[in-house]
Amino acid sequence: MARDSPSVITIPLDLIVEILEKLPTKSLARFRCVSYQWESIINSYIVIDSIVTRRSNQQPPRDPHFFLEKLLNQPQRGVHWRSFPKPSSILSYTYLYHQVTDEEQLYHEEIVGKCEGYLTSFQYVRGLIGFSCSSRNNAQFRIHNPTTRQSIFLPVTRLPGTLSYLFGYDPFKNQYKVLCLTSLNRRGQSSKLFILGDVSNEWWDIPCSIGSHSPFGEAVVIDGTIYYTARNTDWTDDFLVSFDVRHEMFNHIQTPEDLPLSTHRGDSTLVNYNGKLGCMCPNNFSLNTIDVDVWVMQDAEKQEWSKVTFSDMLQGLPKFDIRFAGVTNPGGEIVIVRNDYLSEFALDVYYYDPKHNGLRRAEIQTTTSLYRVRPSEKVIVIAVTDHVENIIRL
């Protein structure tokens, strides 16, 4: 009797896509290597420009993801700084994620085991993070993908002096770019640009049409534009600058006269406020107020601003020991964290809901190894309020 030939089971494409959509992103990144067909299905139906998309009915996490920088060998009061070893940093990444069973589980990854000095130029852009280490002259800029755990160092710029890096994304060409500016000096200022994935793997000289300036504070990337605050050559004026990532052009942003960009006038913070450039400004911060002004650039081309004041936002918070860490997207909650955390305090974070004028407190879930074990250590919290899963290959 002849043996029956085995039948081939064909799974409909829509069912395959539905199954793959339920898998963790790290599994999708591995499964793209199974075959050209698998890579085509994942890239065509689940991935858009390296970003893993999920169905709209999947609920986003209530709390953002967090990067935690543990600072070691911090100088102590009353002890001469020469008695301390050189400071160093440990960078880690932590968040709660939902499994297929809807249970929450803690994910924790150590990105930098030990870096001499402090981490600077830290930016999160569309699933990738970029940073450099402050203790090294002409320090290399590093890009890390938390989803795939890949990291690369960009080539040395060979520019003199202290360097400022700005990390951005061009949605039109699907390109990541890094801008490097030298510090202000007698020889003028140089600016270079690096395009991630470019075959030349080189820094390119670009002109700066707004003259020499020194960036400070945290930058924000919105719709292909990097926004950052800067000072002029004699440090007498602070202003807002935009850099068009696609066209590689600088521009001055006109701001209202009573918007306090300078740290001498207030503790302002640039944020992505529901897809528009926002500036969080505690109202008369030095007077220990609890009200906060939020300036929003309603029209980027016309540079038109509006202002809304949230009364009692900081009620009950240690106002001289906190900072704004961003605005959740989706959600629109304003994230407030401490300037730094010691072992005596839990890693607590606050969320202000502008719609309901409500404040809630949450505790960052992490491993006990992050807590301070010596008086010379502390932790700085960096919130990621617009997290996406990116499987780009670095």
CSV table of N, CA, C and O in Angstrom, one decimal, residues 113-208:
chain,number,residue,atom,x,y,z
A,113,GLY,N,29.0,50.0,31.0
A,113,GLY,CA,29.5,49.4,32.3
A,113,GLY,C,30.2,50.4,33.2
A,113,GLY,O,29.9,50.6,34.3
A,114,LYS,N,31.1,51.2,32.6
A,114,LYS,CA,31.8,52.2,33.4
A,114,LYS,C,32.5,53.1,32.4
A,114,LYS,O,33.4,52.7,31.7
A,115,CYS,N,32.1,54.4,32.4
A,115,CYS,CA,32.6,55.4,31.5
A,115,CYS,C,33.3,56.5,32.4
A,115,CYS,O,32.7,57.0,33.3
A,116,GLU,N,34.6,56.8,32.1
A,116,GLU,CA,35.3,57.8,32.9
A,116,GLU,C,34.7,59.1,32.6
A,116,GLU,O,34.7,59.6,31.4
A,117,GLY,N,34.3,59.8,33.6
A,117,GLY,CA,33.7,61.2,33.4
A,117,GLY,C,32.2,61.1,33.4
A,117,GLY,O,31.6,60.1,33.9
A,118,TYR,N,31.5,62.2,32.9
A,118,TYR,CA,30.1,62.3,32.9
A,118,TYR,C,29.5,62.1,31.5
A,118,TYR,O,30.2,62.5,30.5
A,119,LEU,N,28.3,61.6,31.4
A,119,LEU,CA,27.7,61.4,30.1
A,119,LEU,C,27.2,62.8,29.7
A,119,LEU,O,26.5,63.4,30.4
A,120,THR,N,27.4,63.2,28.4
A,120,THR,CA,27.0,64.5,27.9
A,120,THR,C,26.3,64.3,26.6
A,120,THR,O,26.4,63.3,26.0
A,121,SER,N,25.6,65.4,26.1
A,121,SER,CA,25.0,65.4,24.8
A,121,SER,C,24.0,64.2,24.7
A,121,SER,O,23.8,63.7,23.6
A,122,PHE,N,23.4,63.8,25.8
A,122,PHE,CA,22.4,62.7,25.8
A,122,PHE,C,21.2,63.1,25.1
A,122,PHE,O,20.5,64.1,25.4
A,123,GLN,N,20.8,62.3,24.1
A,123,GLN,CA,19.5,62.5,23.4
A,123,GLN,C,18.9,61.2,22.9
A,123,GLN,O,19.6,60.3,22.6
A,124,TYR,N,17.6,61.2,23.0
A,124,TYR,CA,16.8,60.0,22.5
A,124,TYR,C,16.1,60.4,21.2
A,124,TYR,O,15.3,61.4,21.3
A,125,VAL,N,16.3,59.8,20.1
A,125,VAL,CA,15.7,60.1,18.9
A,125,VAL,C,15.2,58.9,18.2
A,125,VAL,O,15.9,58.0,17.7
A,126,ARG,N,13.9,58.8,18.2
A,126,ARG,CA,13.2,57.8,17.4
A,126,ARG,C,13.8,56.4,17.6
A,126,ARG,O,14.1,55.6,16.7
A,127,GLY,N,13.9,56.0,18.9
A,127,GLY,CA,14.3,54.6,19.2
A,127,GLY,C,15.8,54.5,19.4
A,127,GLY,O,16.3,53.4,19.8
A,128,LEU,N,16.6,55.5,19.1
A,128,LEU,CA,18.1,55.4,19.3
A,128,LEU,C,18.5,56.5,20.3
A,128,LEU,O,17.9,57.5,20.4
A,129,ILE,N,19.6,56.2,21.1
A,129,ILE,CA,20.1,57.2,22.0
A,129,ILE,C,21.5,57.5,21.5
A,129,ILE,O,22.3,56.7,21.0
A,130,GLY,N,21.9,58.8,21.8
A,130,GLY,CA,23.3,59.2,21.5
A,130,GLY,C,23.8,59.9,22.7
A,130,GLY,O,23.1,60.6,23.4
A,131,PHE,N,25.1,59.8,22.9
A,131,PHE,CA,25.8,60.4,24.0
A,131,PHE,C,27.3,60.4,23.8
A,131,PHE,O,27.8,59.6,23.0
A,132,SER,N,28.0,61.2,24.6
A,132,SER,CA,29.5,61.1,24.7
A,132,SER,C,29.9,61.2,26.1
A,132,SER,O,29.1,61.4,27.0
A,133,CYS,N,31.2,61.1,26.4
A,133,CYS,CA,31.7,61.1,27.7
A,133,CYS,C,32.5,62.4,27.9
A,133,CYS,O,33.4,62.7,27.1
A,134,SER,N,32.2,63.1,29.0
A,134,SER,CA,32.8,64.5,29.1
A,134,SER,C,34.2,64.6,29.5
A,134,SER,O,34.9,65.6,29.3
A,135,SER,N,34.8,63.5,30.1
A,135,SER,CA,36.2,63.6,30.6
A,135,SER,C,37.2,63.5,29.5
A,135,SER,O,38.4,63.9,29.7
A,136,ARG,N,36.8,63.1,28.3
A,136,ARG,CA,37.8,62.9,27.2
A,136,ARG,C,37.8,64.0,26.3
A,136,ARG,O,36.8,64.5,25.9
A,137,ASN,N,39.0,64.6,26.0
A,137,ASN,CA,39.1,65.6,24.9
A,137,ASN,C,38.8,65.0,23.6
A,137,ASN,O,39.2,63.9,23.2
A,138,ASN,N,37.9,65.8,22.8
A,138,ASN,CA,37.5,65.3,21.5
A,138,ASN,C,36.8,63.9,21.6
A,138,ASN,O,37.1,63.0,20.9
A,139,ALA,N,36.0,63.8,22.6
A,139,ALA,CA,35.3,62.5,22.9
A,139,ALA,C,34.5,62.1,21.7
A,139,ALA,O,33.8,62.9,21.1
A,140,GLN,N,34.5,60.8,21.5
A,140,GLN,CA,33.6,60.2,20.4
A,140,GLN,C,32.2,60.2,20.8
A,140,GLN,O,31.8,59.9,21.9
A,141,PHE,N,31.3,60.4,19.8
A,141,PHE,CA,29.9,60.3,20.0
A,141,PHE,C,29.5,58.9,19.8
A,141,PHE,O,29.9,58.2,18.9
A,142,ARG,N,28.6,58.4,20.6
A,142,ARG,CA,28.2,57.0,20.6
A,142,ARG,C,26.7,56.9,20.4
A,142,ARG,O,25.9,57.6,21.0
A,143,ILE,N,26.3,56.0,19.5
A,143,ILE,CA,24.9,55.7,19.2
A,143,ILE,C,24.5,54.3,19.7
A,143,ILE,O,25.3,53.3,19.3
A,144,HIS,N,23.5,54.1,20.4
A,144,HIS,CA,23.1,52.8,21.0
A,144,HIS,C,21.6,52.6,20.6
A,144,HIS,O,20.8,53.5,20.7
A,145,ASN,N,21.3,51.3,20.2
A,145,ASN,CA,19.9,50.9,20.0
A,145,ASN,C,19.5,50.0,21.1
A,145,ASN,O,19.9,48.9,21.2
A,146,PRO,N,18.6,50.5,22.0
A,146,PRO,CA,18.2,49.6,23.1
A,146,PRO,C,17.4,48.4,22.7
A,146,PRO,O,17.4,47.4,23.4
A,147,THR,N,16.8,48.5,21.5
A,147,THR,CA,16.0,47.4,21.1
A,147,THR,C,16.8,46.2,20.6
A,147,THR,O,16.6,45.0,21.0
A,148,THR,N,17.9,46.5,19.9
A,148,THR,CA,18.8,45.4,19.4
A,148,THR,C,20.1,45.3,20.2
A,148,THR,O,20.8,44.3,20.0
A,149,ARG,N,20.3,46.2,21.1
A,149,ARG,CA,21.5,46.2,22.0
A,149,ARG,C,22.8,46.4,21.2
A,149,ARG,O,23.8,46.0,21.6
A,150,GLN,N,22.7,47.0,20.0
A,150,GLN,CA,23.8,47.3,19.2
A,150,GLN,C,24.3,48.8,19.6
A,150,GLN,O,23.5,49.7,19.8
A,151,SER,N,25.6,49.0,19.5
A,151,SER,CA,26.2,50.3,19.7
A,151,SER,C,27.3,50.5,18.7
A,151,SER,O,28.0,49.6,18.2
A,152,ILE,N,27.5,51.8,18.3
A,152,ILE,CA,28.6,52.2,17.4
A,152,ILE,C,29.2,53.5,17.9
A,152,ILE,O,28.5,54.3,18.5
A,153,PHE,N,30.5,53.6,17.8
A,153,PHE,CA,31.2,54.9,18.0
A,153,PHE,C,31.4,55.6,16.7
A,153,PHE,O,31.8,55.0,15.7
A,154,LEU,N,31.0,56.9,16.6
A,154,LEU,CA,31.3,57.6,15.4
A,154,LEU,C,32.7,58.0,15.3
A,154,LEU,O,33.4,58.0,16.3
A,155,PRO,N,33.3,58.2,14.1
A,155,PRO,CA,34.7,58.5,13.9
A,155,PRO,C,35.0,59.8,14.7
A,155,PRO,O,34.2,60.7,15.0
A,156,VAL,N,36.3,59.9,15.1
A,156,VAL,CA,36.8,61.1,15.8
A,156,VAL,C,36.7,62.3,14.9
A,156,VAL,O,37.0,62.2,13.7
A,157,THR,N,36.2,63.5,15.3
A,157,THR,CA,36.0,64.6,14.5
A,157,THR,C,37.3,65.4,14.3
A,157,THR,O,37.4,66.1,13.3
A,158,ARG,N,38.3,65.2,15.2
A,158,ARG,CA,39.6,65.9,15.1
A,158,ARG,C,39.4,67.5,15.2
A,158,ARG,O,40.2,68.2,14.7
A,159,LEU,N,38.3,67.9,15.9
A,159,LEU,CA,38.1,69.3,16.1
A,159,LEU,C,38.7,69.7,17.4
A,159,LEU,O,38.6,68.9,18.4
A,160,PRO,N,39.2,70.9,17.6
A,160,PRO,CA,39.8,71.3,18.9
A,160,PRO,C,38.7,71.7,19.9
A,160,PRO,O,37.6,72.1,19.5
A,161,GLY,N,39.1,71.7,21.2
A,161,GLY,CA,38.3,72.2,22.2
A,161,GLY,C,37.1,71.3,22.6
A,161,GLY,O,37.0,70.1,22.2
A,162,THR,N,36.3,71.8,23.4
A,162,THR,CA,35.1,71.1,23.9
A,162,THR,C,34.0,71.0,22.8
A,162,THR,O,33.8,72.0,22.1
A,163,LEU,N,33.4,69.9,22.6
A,163,LEU,CA,32.5,69.7,21.5
A,163,LEU,C,31.1,69.5,22.0
A,163,LEU,O,30.8,68.9,23.1
A,164,SER,N,30.1,70.0,21.3
A,164,SER,CA,28.7,69.8,21.5
A,164,SER,C,28.1,69.0,20.4
A,164,SER,O,28.3,69.4,19.2
A,165,TYR,N,27.4,68.0,20.8
A,165,TYR,CA,26.7,67.1,19.8
A,165,TYR,C,25.2,67.3,19.8
A,165,TYR,O,24.6,67.4,20.9
A,166,LEU,N,24.6,67.3,18.6
A,166,LEU,CA,23.1,67.3,18.5
A,166,LEU,C,22.7,66.2,17.6
A,166,LEU,O,23.2,66.1,16.5
A,167,PHE,N,21.7,65.4,18.0
A,167,PHE,CA,21.3,64.2,17.3
A,167,PHE,C,19.9,64.4,16.8
A,167,PHE,O,19.0,64.8,17.5
A,168,GLY,N,19.7,64.1,15.4
A,168,GLY,CA,18.4,64.4,14.8
A,168,GLY,C,18.1,63.4,13.8
A,168,GLY,O,18.9,62.5,13.5
A,169,TYR,N,16.9,63.5,13.2
A,169,TYR,CA,16.3,62.6,12.3
A,169,TYR,C,15.6,63.3,11.2
A,169,TYR,O,14.8,64.2,11.4
A,170,ASP,N,15.9,62.9,9.9
A,170,ASP,CA,15.2,63.4,8.7
A,170,ASP,C,14.1,62.4,8.3
A,170,ASP,O,14.5,61.4,7.7
A,171,PRO,N,12.8,62.7,8.5
A,171,PRO,CA,11.8,61.7,8.2
A,171,PRO,C,11.6,61.6,6.7
A,171,PRO,O,11.1,60.6,6.2
A,172,PHE,N,12.0,62.6,5.9
A,172,PHE,CA,11.8,62.6,4.4
A,172,PHE,C,12.8,61.5,3.8
A,172,PHE,O,12.3,60.7,2.9
A,173,LYS,N,14.0,61.5,4.2
A,173,LYS,CA,15.0,60.5,3.7
A,173,LYS,C,15.2,59.3,4.6
A,173,LYS,O,16.1,58.5,4.3
A,174,ASN,N,14.6,59.3,5.7
A,174,ASN,CA,14.8,58.3,6.7
A,174,ASN,C,16.3,58.2,7.1
A,174,ASN,O,16.9,57.1,7.1
A,175,GLN,N,16.8,59.3,7.5
A,175,GLN,CA,18.2,59.4,7.8
A,175,GLN,C,18.4,60.0,9.2
A,175,GLN,O,17.8,60.9,9.6
A,176,TYR,N,19.4,59.4,10.0
A,176,TYR,CA,19.8,59.9,11.3
A,176,TYR,C,21.1,60.7,11.0
A,176,TYR,O,22.0,60.3,10.3
A,177,LYS,N,21.1,61.9,11.6
A,177,LYS,CA,22.3,62.8,11.5
A,177,LYS,C,22.7,63.3,12.8
A,177,LYS,O,21.9,63.5,13.7
A,178,VAL,N,24.1,63.5,12.9
A,178,VAL,CA,24.6,64.1,14.2
A,178,VAL,C,25.4,65.4,13.8
A,178,VAL,O,26.2,65.4,12.9
A,179,LEU,N,25.1,66.4,14.5
A,179,LEU,CA,25.7,67.7,14.3
A,179,LEU,C,26.7,67.9,15.4
A,179,LEU,O,26.4,67.7,16.6
A,180,CYS,N,27.9,68.4,15.0
A,180,CYS,CA,29.0,68.6,16.0
A,180,CYS,C,29.4,70.1,15.9
A,180,CYS,O,29.8,70.6,14.8
A,181,LEU,N,29.4,70.8,17.0
A,181,LEU,CA,29.8,72.2,17.1
A,181,LEU,C,31.0,72.3,18.1
A,181,LEU,O,31.0,71.7,19.2
A,182,THR,N,32.0,73.1,17.7
A,182,THR,CA,33.1,73.3,18.6
A,182,THR,C,32.7,74.4,19.6
A,182,THR,O,31.8,75.2,19.4
A,183,SER,N,33.5,74.5,20.7
A,183,SER,CA,33.3,75.6,21.7
A,183,SER,C,33.8,76.9,21.1
A,183,SER,O,34.5,76.9,20.2
A,184,LEU,N,33.3,78.0,21.7
A,184,LEU,CA,33.7,79.3,21.2
A,184,LEU,C,35.1,79.6,21.6
A,184,LEU,O,35.5,79.4,22.7
A,185,ASN,N,35.9,80.0,20.6
A,185,ASN,CA,37.3,80.4,20.9
A,185,ASN,C,37.8,81.4,19.9
A,185,ASN,O,37.0,81.9,19.0
A,186,ARG,N,39.0,81.9,20.0
A,186,ARG,CA,39.5,83.0,19.2
A,186,ARG,C,39.6,82.6,17.7
A,186,ARG,O,39.6,83.5,16.8
A,187,ARG,N,39.7,81.3,17.4
A,187,ARG,CA,39.8,80.9,16.0
A,187,ARG,C,38.4,80.7,15.3
A,187,ARG,O,38.4,80.3,14.2
A,188,GLY,N,37.4,81.1,16.1
A,188,GLY,CA,36.1,80.9,15.5
A,188,GLY,C,35.4,79.6,15.8
A,188,GLY,O,35.9,78.9,16.7
A,189,GLN,N,34.4,79.3,15.2
A,189,GLN,CA,33.7,78.0,15.5
A,189,GLN,C,33.5,77.2,14.2
A,189,GLN,O,33.3,77.7,13.1
A,190,SER,N,33.7,75.9,14.4
A,190,SER,CA,33.6,74.9,13.3
A,190,SER,C,32.3,74.1,13.6
A,190,SER,O,31.9,73.8,14.7
A,191,SER,N,31.7,73.6,12.5
A,191,SER,CA,30.5,72.7,12.6
A,191,SER,C,30.7,71.6,11.5
A,191,SER,O,31.0,71.9,10.4
A,192,LYS,N,30.4,70.4,12.0
A,192,LYS,CA,30.5,69.2,11.1
A,192,LYS,C,29.2,68.4,11.2
A,192,LYS,O,28.5,68.5,12.3
A,193,LEU,N,29.0,67.6,10.2
A,193,LEU,CA,27.8,66.8,10.2
A,193,LEU,C,28.1,65.3,9.8
A,193,LEU,O,28.9,65.1,8.9
A,194,PHE,N,27.5,64.4,10.5
A,194,PHE,CA,27.7,62.9,10.2
A,194,PHE,C,26.4,62.3,9.9
A,194,PHE,O,25.4,62.5,10.6
A,195,ILE,N,26.3,61.6,8.8
A,195,ILE,CA,25.1,60.9,8.4
A,195,ILE,C,25.2,59.4,8.7
A,195,ILE,O,26.1,58.7,8.2
A,196,LEU,N,24.4,58.9,9.6
A,196,LEU,CA,24.4,57.5,10.0
A,196,LEU,C,24.1,56.6,8.8
A,196,LEU,O,23.1,56.8,8.1
A,197,GLY,N,25.0,55.6,8.5
A,197,GLY,CA,24.8,54.7,7.4
A,197,GLY,C,25.3,55.2,6.1
A,197,GLY,O,25.3,54.4,5.1
A,198,ASP,N,25.9,56.4,6.0
A,198,ASP,CA,26.5,56.9,4.8
A,198,ASP,C,27.8,56.1,4.5
A,198,ASP,O,28.6,55.8,5.4
A,199,VAL,N,28.0,55.8,3.2
A,199,VAL,CA,29.1,54.9,2.9
A,199,VAL,C,30.5,55.5,3.1
A,199,VAL,O,31.5,54.8,3.3
A,200,SER,N,30.5,56.9,3.2
A,200,SER,CA,31.8,57.5,3.4
A,200,SER,C,32.3,57.4,4.8
A,200,SER,O,33.5,57.4,5.1
A,201,ASN,N,31.3,57.3,5.8
A,201,ASN,CA,31.6,57.2,7.2
A,201,ASN,C,32.5,58.3,7.6
A,201,ASN,O,33.5,58.1,8.4
A,202,GLU,N,32.2,59.5,7.2
A,202,GLU,CA,33.0,60.7,7.5
A,202,GLU,C,32.2,61.8,8.0
A,202,GLU,O,31.0,61.9,7.8
A,203,TRP,N,32.8,62.8,8.7
A,203,TRP,CA,32.2,64.0,9.1
A,203,TRP,C,32.4,65.0,8.0
A,203,TRP,O,33.5,65.1,7.4
A,204,TRP,N,31.3,65.8,7.7
A,204,TRP,CA,31.3,66.7,6.6
A,204,TRP,C,31.2,68.2,7.2
A,204,TRP,O,30.4,68.4,8.1
A,205,ASP,N,32.0,69.1,6.6
A,205,ASP,CA,31.9,70.5,7.1
A,205,ASP,C,30.6,71.1,6.5
A,205,ASP,O,30.3,70.9,5.4
A,206,ILE,N,29.9,71.8,7.4
A,206,ILE,CA,28.8,72.5,6.9
A,206,ILE,C,28.8,74.0,7.5
A,206,ILE,O,29.4,74.2,8.5
A,207,PRO,N,28.3,74.9,6.7
A,207,PRO,CA,28.3,76.3,7.2
A,207,PRO,C,27.3,76.6,8.2
A,207,PRO,O,26.2,76.0,8.3
A,208,CYS,N,27.6,77.5,9.1
A,208,CYS,CA,26.6,78.0,10.1
A,208,CYS,C,26.2,79.4,9.8
A,208,CYS,O,27.0,80.3,10.0
